[in-house]
Amino acid sequence: MIIGIPKEIKEDEHRVSLTPFGAEELVKSGNSVLIQSSAGVSSGFSDETYIKSGANILKTSEEIYSKSDMIVKVKEPIDHEISLIKKDQIIFTFFHFAASKELTNGMIENESIAIAYETVQKDSGELPLLIPMSEVAGRMAVQNGAKCLEENMGGKGKLLSGVPGVEPATVTILGGGVVGTNAAKLASGMGAKVNILDINPERLRYLDDIMPSNVCTLYSNRHNISDLLPKTDLLIGAVLVVGAKAPNLVTKEMLQYMDKKSVIVDVAVDQGGCVETCKPTTHKNPTYEVSGITHYCVANMPGAVPYTSTLALSNSTFKYIYKLANTRLENNLSNISELRSGLNIYKGNVTHAAVAESFSIPYSPLDTLL
Ligand SMILES: NC(=O)c1ccc[n+]([C@@H]2O[C@H](COP(=O)([O-])OP(=O)(O)OC[C@H]3O[C@@H](n4cnc5c(N)ncnc54)[C@H](O)[C@@H]3O)[C@@H](O)[C@H]2O)c1
């Protein structure tokens, strides 16, 4: 199979979908890999490293799309990319179809095969290609929140860890899933006092078992959140209600309970945020202030650490890329449930019920098409 890796063109996106190590494995198993020139540079991989691993470098995305049987990307196709996709071509990437009718229609019309990272799902319900980015974002939330607490950044001038004789900062985390757990791990490791809240008692029990003694688990409700806000220096939003907008757990009025110059990092901004005053920002202009509280609400946090994010993402995507490259698509779809759940559009037919429902488009179960 010929596998094409275009350079990402979305703003602030510096990841690449395949590492040179991945390219080498694909070439060794009899495939050809085409990489767009400089696609890996921001992730620390020069064209030369890809050439050494047996890949070929092409200058333009037009050449990559026209020559490849499968395109592997990071972000959804945008602008002219949609028109470059060919009939029957496999496109494996993050799509988030429900967010764009234009993209959904474009991918139906070009009759390609769209397999979305975000719906690749294990039988246990785990979403293996979302987890690595949540791990990155959870850890970054603490790193960036700590920086925003510095005086010259508009913060209250408090060191997260404290020092001997001076108390550490207090970090409150709403949501104890992957983002929340990673944030708690980092903040507690730095010596902060950490509160982590969730509505899932099983999850709270698990966190209580594994976290160090400077992490306190609490049930998430309005009373507990209001009680914690006056003591909180850094609030991290890490809630997810699958398939829905994040609930507003901290309203605009509740900001008055927080000290001025405290910091909110709302990681859940990509689902609307769990703080009412949250609105998406970019890495170029990451913060703004409401009621004296610094808000950091970058919607694609992992994009700022492309080296780590590229490796973390491709550690998880590669086994699927390898299967797609080396086994007939229809066999993969019949035998690998993760890929079947990842399939959103198959040759002009919407095969994912939620995507079809989002735009009132007819839903075609895959079994009726194969
Ligand atoms: N901004 C970014 O760059 C970025 C990157 C990765 C993930 N995210 C987002 O971060 C959010 C969290 O992702 P995740 O992977 O940790 O999800 P997850 O499913 O692992 O965890 C979400 C947790 O929220 C809990 N929850 C639900 N309702 C709650 C409530 N009312 N109060 C407290 N907890 C509640 C759930 O029980 C669950 O434990 C998602 O919106 C995700 O899209 C953003």
Coordinates of C-alpha atoms and ligand atoms in Angstrom, one line a residue:
M1 CA 0.0 0.0 0.0
I2 CA 1.1 3.6 -0.6
I3 CA 0.7 5.6 2.6
G4 CA 0.8 9.4 2.5
I5 CA 1.7 11.8 5.4
P6 CA 0.8 15.4 4.6
K7 CA 2.1 18.3 6.6
E8 CA -0.6 19.6 9.0
I9 CA -2.0 23.0 8.0
K10 CA -4.3 23.9 10.8
E11 CA -3.3 26.9 12.9
D12 CA -1.0 26.0 15.9
E13 CA -0.8 22.3 14.8
H14 CA 2.8 21.1 14.8
R15 CA 2.3 17.4 15.2
V16 CA 3.0 14.8 12.5
S17 CA 1.0 11.5 12.1
L18 CA 3.9 9.1 11.6
T19 CA 7.4 9.0 13.2
P20 CA 10.5 7.8 11.2
F21 CA 10.4 4.6 13.3
G22 CA 6.8 4.0 12.1
A23 CA 7.8 4.7 8.5
E24 CA 10.6 2.2 8.8
E25 CA 8.2 -0.6 10.0
L26 CA 5.7 0.1 7.2
V27 CA 8.5 0.1 4.6
K28 CA 9.9 -3.2 6.0
S29 CA 6.5 -4.8 5.7
G30 CA 6.4 -4.0 2.0
N31 CA 4.6 -0.6 1.9
S32 CA 5.7 2.7 0.4
V33 CA 5.6 5.8 2.6
L34 CA 5.4 9.3 1.1
I35 CA 6.0 12.2 3.5
Q36 CA 5.5 15.9 2.6
S37 CA 8.7 17.9 3.0
S38 CA 9.2 19.3 6.5
A39 CA 6.0 17.6 7.9
G40 CA 8.0 16.3 10.9
V41 CA 10.4 19.1 11.5
S42 CA 8.4 20.7 14.4
S43 CA 8.2 17.3 16.1
G44 CA 12.0 17.0 15.8
F45 CA 12.1 14.7 12.7
S46 CA 14.0 16.1 9.7
D47 CA 13.3 14.9 6.1
E48 CA 16.7 13.1 6.3
T49 CA 15.5 10.9 9.2
Y50 CA 12.5 9.9 7.2
I51 CA 14.6 9.2 4.1
K52 CA 16.9 7.0 6.2
S53 CA 13.9 5.0 7.3
G54 CA 13.0 4.3 3.7
A55 CA 10.3 6.9 3.1
N56 CA 10.1 9.2 0.1
I57 CA 9.8 13.0 0.5
L58 CA 7.4 14.9 -1.8
K59 CA 7.1 18.7 -2.0
T60 CA 3.3 19.3 -2.1
S61 CA 0.2 17.9 -0.4
E62 CA -1.4 17.6 -3.9
E63 CA 1.3 15.0 -4.8
I64 CA 0.8 13.2 -1.5
Y65 CA -3.0 12.9 -1.9
S66 CA -2.9 12.0 -5.5
K67 CA -0.4 9.1 -5.1
S68 CA -1.6 7.5 -1.9
D69 CA -4.0 4.7 -1.1
M70 CA -4.2 5.8 2.6
I71 CA -3.7 9.2 4.1
V72 CA -2.7 9.4 7.8
K73 CA -3.1 12.8 9.4
V74 CA -3.5 14.4 12.9
K75 CA -6.2 17.0 12.4
E76 CA -9.3 16.9 10.2
P77 CA -8.9 17.9 6.6
I78 CA -9.6 21.6 6.1
D79 CA -9.8 24.0 3.2
H80 CA -8.5 22.6 -0.1
E81 CA -7.5 19.3 1.6
I82 CA -11.1 18.0 1.4
S83 CA -11.1 18.4 -2.4
L84 CA -7.8 16.5 -2.7
I85 CA -9.2 13.3 -1.2
K86 CA -10.0 10.6 -3.8
K87 CA -12.8 8.0 -4.1
D88 CA -12.0 4.9 -2.1
Q89 CA -9.0 6.5 -0.4
I90 CA -8.7 5.7 3.4
I91 CA -8.3 8.7 5.6
F92 CA -7.2 8.0 9.2
T93 CA -7.2 11.0 11.5
F94 CA -9.1 13.1 14.1
F95 CA -12.3 14.2 12.3
H96 CA -14.8 15.3 15.0
F97 CA -17.5 15.2 12.3
A98 CA -20.3 16.4 14.6
A99 CA -18.6 19.8 14.8
S100 CA -18.7 20.4 11.0
K101 CA -21.5 19.8 8.5
E102 CA -19.2 21.0 5.7
L103 CA -16.6 18.4 6.5
T104 CA -19.2 15.6 6.8
N105 CA -20.8 16.5 3.5
G106 CA -17.3 16.9 1.8
M107 CA -16.3 13.4 3.0
I108 CA -19.6 11.9 1.9
E109 CA -19.3 13.5 -1.6
N110 CA -15.7 12.4 -2.3
E111 CA -16.7 8.8 -1.5
S112 CA -13.6 8.1 0.5
I113 CA -13.3 6.0 3.7
A114 CA -13.1 8.0 6.9
I115 CA -11.8 6.3 10.0
A116 CA -11.8 8.7 13.0
Y117 CA -9.3 8.5 15.8
E118 CA -11.8 9.8 18.3
T119 CA -14.3 7.0 17.8
V120 CA -11.8 4.1 17.8
Q121 CA -13.1 2.3 20.8
K122 CA -12.2 -0.9 22.7
D123 CA -14.8 -3.3 23.9
S124 CA -14.2 -2.0 27.4
G125 CA -15.4 1.4 26.2
E126 CA -11.9 2.9 26.4
L127 CA -11.0 5.4 23.6
P128 CA -7.4 4.5 23.1
L129 CA -6.5 7.3 20.7
L130 CA -8.0 10.1 22.9
I131 CA -6.2 9.0 26.1
P132 CA -2.6 10.1 25.1
M133 CA -3.7 13.6 24.3
S134 CA -5.6 13.9 27.6
E135 CA -2.5 12.7 29.4
V136 CA -0.5 15.5 27.8
A137 CA -3.2 18.2 28.4
G138 CA -3.6 17.2 32.1
R139 CA 0.1 17.5 32.7
M140 CA 0.3 20.8 30.8
A141 CA -2.6 22.2 32.7
V142 CA -0.5 22.2 35.9
Q143 CA 2.6 23.5 34.1
N144 CA 0.8 26.4 32.5
G145 CA -1.4 27.1 35.6
A146 CA 1.8 27.3 37.7
K147 CA 3.3 29.8 35.3
C148 CA 0.1 31.9 35.3
L149 CA 0.3 32.2 39.1
E150 CA 3.6 34.1 38.7
E151 CA 3.4 37.8 39.4
N152 CA 4.7 38.9 36.1
M153 CA 2.0 36.8 34.4
G154 CA -0.7 38.6 36.3
G155 CA -0.9 35.9 39.0
K156 CA -0.9 36.2 42.8
G157 CA 2.9 35.4 42.9
K158 CA 2.6 32.0 44.6
L159 CA 4.9 29.1 43.9
L160 CA 2.9 25.9 43.5
S161 CA 5.2 23.8 45.7
G162 CA 5.8 26.4 48.4
V163 CA 9.3 26.2 50.1
P164 CA 10.3 25.0 53.6
G165 CA 8.4 27.3 56.0
V166 CA 5.9 28.6 53.4
E167 CA 2.7 26.8 52.5
P168 CA 2.2 25.4 48.9
A169 CA -0.6 26.5 46.6
T170 CA -3.9 24.7 46.5
V171 CA -5.0 23.1 43.2
T172 CA -8.6 22.0 42.7
I173 CA -9.4 19.7 39.8
L174 CA -13.0 19.2 38.5
G175 CA -13.2 15.7 36.9
G176 CA -11.0 12.7 37.9
G177 CA -10.7 11.1 34.5
V178 CA -7.6 11.0 32.4
V179 CA -6.9 14.7 32.3
G180 CA -7.8 15.1 36.0
T181 CA -5.7 12.2 37.1
N182 CA -2.6 13.4 35.2
A183 CA -3.1 16.9 36.5
A184 CA -3.4 15.6 40.1
K185 CA -0.3 13.4 39.6
L186 CA 1.8 16.4 38.5
A187 CA 0.5 18.9 41.0
S188 CA 0.8 16.6 43.9
G189 CA 4.3 15.6 42.8
M190 CA 5.2 19.3 42.9
G191 CA 4.0 19.5 46.5
A192 CA 0.8 21.4 46.0
K193 CA -2.3 20.7 48.1
V194 CA -4.7 19.0 45.6
N195 CA -8.4 18.5 45.7
I196 CA -9.9 16.3 43.0
L197 CA -13.7 16.0 42.5
D198 CA -15.8 13.6 40.5
I199 CA -19.4 12.3 40.4
N200 CA -18.3 8.7 39.9
P201 CA -17.8 7.1 43.3
E202 CA -15.8 4.2 41.8
R203 CA -13.4 6.6 40.3
L204 CA -13.1 8.5 43.6
R205 CA -12.3 5.2 45.4
Y206 CA -9.6 4.4 42.8
L207 CA -8.0 7.9 43.0
D208 CA -8.1 7.6 46.8
D209 CA -6.1 4.3 46.6
I210 CA -3.4 5.5 44.2
M211 CA -2.9 9.2 45.0
P212 CA -0.4 10.4 47.6
S213 CA -1.6 11.9 50.9
N214 CA -1.5 15.5 49.6
V215 CA -4.5 14.6 47.3
C216 CA -8.0 14.8 48.7
T217 CA -10.9 13.2 46.8
L218 CA -14.3 14.8 47.0
Y219 CA -17.7 14.2 45.5
S220 CA -18.5 16.9 42.9
N221 CA -21.5 19.0 43.8
R222 CA -22.2 22.7 44.0
H223 CA -21.7 22.8 47.8
N224 CA -18.3 21.2 47.7
I225 CA -17.1 23.3 44.8
S226 CA -18.3 26.6 46.3
D227 CA -16.6 25.6 49.6
L228 CA -13.3 25.0 47.8
L229 CA -13.2 28.1 45.6
P230 CA -12.0 30.6 48.3
K231 CA -9.1 28.3 49.1
T232 CA -8.1 27.5 45.5
D233 CA -5.2 29.2 43.8
L234 CA -5.4 27.1 40.6
L235 CA -8.7 25.6 39.3
I236 CA -8.5 23.0 36.6
G237 CA -11.6 22.0 34.5
A238 CA -11.3 18.3 33.4
V239 CA -14.9 17.2 33.1
L240 CA -16.4 15.1 30.3
V241 CA -19.9 14.0 29.7
V242 CA -19.7 11.8 26.6
G243 CA -21.5 13.2 23.6
A244 CA -22.7 16.4 25.5
K245 CA -21.5 19.9 26.2
A246 CA -19.5 20.1 29.5
P247 CA -21.8 21.1 32.5
N248 CA -21.2 24.6 33.9
L249 CA -19.9 23.7 37.4
V250 CA -18.5 27.2 38.1
T251 CA -20.8 30.0 37.1
K252 CA -19.8 33.6 36.5
E253 CA -21.3 34.6 40.0
M254 CA -19.1 31.9 41.7
L255 CA -15.9 33.6 40.5
Q256 CA -16.4 36.1 43.3
Y257 CA -15.6 33.4 45.8
M258 CA -12.1 33.1 44.4
D259 CA -9.2 35.4 45.4
K260 CA -8.3 37.9 42.7
K261 CA -5.3 36.8 40.6
S262 CA -6.1 33.1 41.0
V263 CA -6.0 31.0 37.9
I264 CA -8.5 28.8 36.0
V265 CA -7.2 26.4 33.3
D266 CA -10.3 24.9 31.7
V267 CA -9.1 21.9 29.7
A268 CA -12.7 20.9 28.9
V269 CA -12.9 24.1 26.7
D270 CA -13.1 21.8 23.6
Q271 CA -16.5 20.6 24.9
G272 CA -17.7 24.1 25.8
G273 CA -15.8 24.3 29.1
C274 CA -17.0 23.6 32.7
V275 CA -16.5 27.2 33.8
E276 CA -19.2 29.5 32.5
T277 CA -16.8 32.3 31.6
C278 CA -14.6 30.0 29.5
K279 CA -14.1 30.7 25.8
P280 CA -11.5 29.1 23.5
T281 CA -8.0 30.7 23.2
T282 CA -4.9 29.9 21.2
H283 CA -1.3 29.3 22.1
K284 CA -0.4 32.7 20.7
N285 CA -2.9 34.5 23.1
P286 CA -3.7 31.9 25.7
T287 CA -5.2 33.9 28.6
Y288 CA -7.7 36.6 29.4
E289 CA -9.2 37.9 32.6
V290 CA -12.7 37.9 34.0
S291 CA -13.6 39.3 37.5
G292 CA -9.8 39.5 38.3
I293 CA -9.3 35.7 37.6
T294 CA -6.9 34.6 34.9
H295 CA -8.5 32.2 32.4
Y296 CA -6.3 29.8 30.3
C297 CA -8.6 28.0 27.8
V298 CA -6.4 26.7 24.9
A299 CA -8.4 24.3 22.9
N300 CA -5.5 22.2 21.5
M301 CA -3.0 22.2 24.4
P302 CA -1.0 19.2 23.1
G303 CA -0.1 21.3 20.0
A304 CA 2.5 23.2 22.0
V305 CA 4.6 20.2 22.8
P306 CA 4.7 18.5 19.4
Y307 CA 7.6 16.2 20.1
T308 CA 5.9 14.6 23.1
S309 CA 2.5 14.7 21.6
T310 CA 3.6 13.2 18.2
L311 CA 5.3 10.3 20.0
A312 CA 2.4 9.8 22.5
L313 CA -0.2 9.8 19.7
S314 CA 1.8 7.6 17.3
N315 CA 2.6 5.1 20.1
S316 CA -1.2 4.5 20.1
T317 CA -2.2 5.0 16.5
F318 CA 0.6 2.9 14.9
K319 CA -0.8 -0.6 15.6
Y320 CA -3.9 0.5 13.7
I321 CA -1.9 2.1 10.9
Y322 CA 0.1 -1.1 10.5
K323 CA -3.1 -3.2 10.3
L324 CA -4.7 -0.9 7.8
A325 CA -1.5 -1.0 5.7
N326 CA -1.0 -4.7 5.7
T327 CA -4.5 -6.3 5.7
R328 CA -7.4 -5.8 3.3
L329 CA -9.7 -3.1 4.7
E330 CA -12.9 -5.2 4.6
N331 CA -11.1 -7.9 6.7
N332 CA -9.9 -5.3 9.2
L333 CA -13.4 -3.9 9.5
S334 CA -14.9 -7.3 10.0
N335 CA -12.3 -8.5 12.5
I336 CA -11.1 -5.5 14.5
S337 CA -13.9 -4.0 16.5
E338 CA -11.9 -0.8 17.3
L339 CA -11.5 -0.1 13.6
R340 CA -15.2 -0.8 12.9
S341 CA -16.2 1.7 15.6
G342 CA -13.6 4.1 14.1
L343 CA -15.3 4.0 10.7
N344 CA -17.5 7.1 10.3
I345 CA -18.0 7.3 6.5
Y346 CA -17.6 4.4 4.0
K347 CA -17.7 5.3 0.3
G348 CA -20.5 7.9 0.5
N349 CA -22.4 6.3 3.4
V350 CA -22.5 7.5 7.0
T351 CA -21.7 4.4 9.1
H352 CA -21.6 6.0 12.5
A353 CA -25.0 6.5 14.1
A354 CA -24.1 9.6 16.2
V355 CA -22.7 11.4 13.1
A356 CA -25.8 10.6 11.1
E357 CA -28.0 11.8 13.9
S358 CA -26.1 15.1 14.3
F359 CA -27.1 16.2 10.8
S360 CA -30.2 14.1 10.1
I361 CA -28.4 12.1 7.5
P362 CA -29.4 8.5 6.7
Y363 CA -27.4 6.0 8.8
S364 CA -26.1 2.9 7.0
P365 CA -24.9 0.1 9.3
L366 CA -21.6 -1.3 7.9
D367 CA -23.0 -4.8 7.7
T368 CA -25.4 -3.6 5.0
L369 CA -22.5 -2.3 2.9
L370 CA -19.8 -5.0 3.1
Ligands
LIG1 N1 -7.9 21.5 25.7 C1 -7.3 20.4 25.2 O1 -6.3 20.6 24.5 C2 -7.7 19.0 25.5 C3 -6.9 17.9 25.3 C4 -7.4 16.7 25.7 C5 -8.6 16.5 26.3 N2 -9.4 17.6 26.4 C6 -10.8 17.6 27.1 O2 -10.6 17.4 28.5 C7 -11.9 16.9 29.0 C8 -11.6 15.7 29.9 O3 -11.1 14.6 29.2 P1 -10.7 13.2 29.8 O4 -10.0 12.4 28.8 O5 -10.1 13.4 31.1 O6 -12.2 12.6 30.0 P2 -12.5 11.3 30.9 O7 -13.8 10.7 30.4 O8 -11.4 10.5 31.1 O9 -12.9 12.0 32.3 C9 -13.9 12.9 32.6 C10 -14.3 12.8 34.0 O10 -15.3 13.8 34.3 C11 -16.2 13.2 35.3 N3 -17.4 14.0 35.4 C12 -18.5 14.0 34.7 N4 -19.4 15.0 35.2 C13 -18.8 15.5 36.2 C14 -19.2 16.5 37.2 N5 -20.4 17.1 37.1 N6 -18.3 16.9 38.2 C15 -17.1 16.3 38.2 N7 -16.7 15.3 37.4 C16 -17.5 14.9 36.4 C17 -16.4 11.8 34.8 O11 -16.9 11.0 35.8 C18 -15.0 11.4 34.4 O12 -14.3 10.8 35.4 C19 -12.7 16.5 27.7 O13 -13.6 17.6 27.4 C20 -11.6 16.4 26.6 O14 -12.2 16.7 25.3 C21 -9.0 18.9 26.1

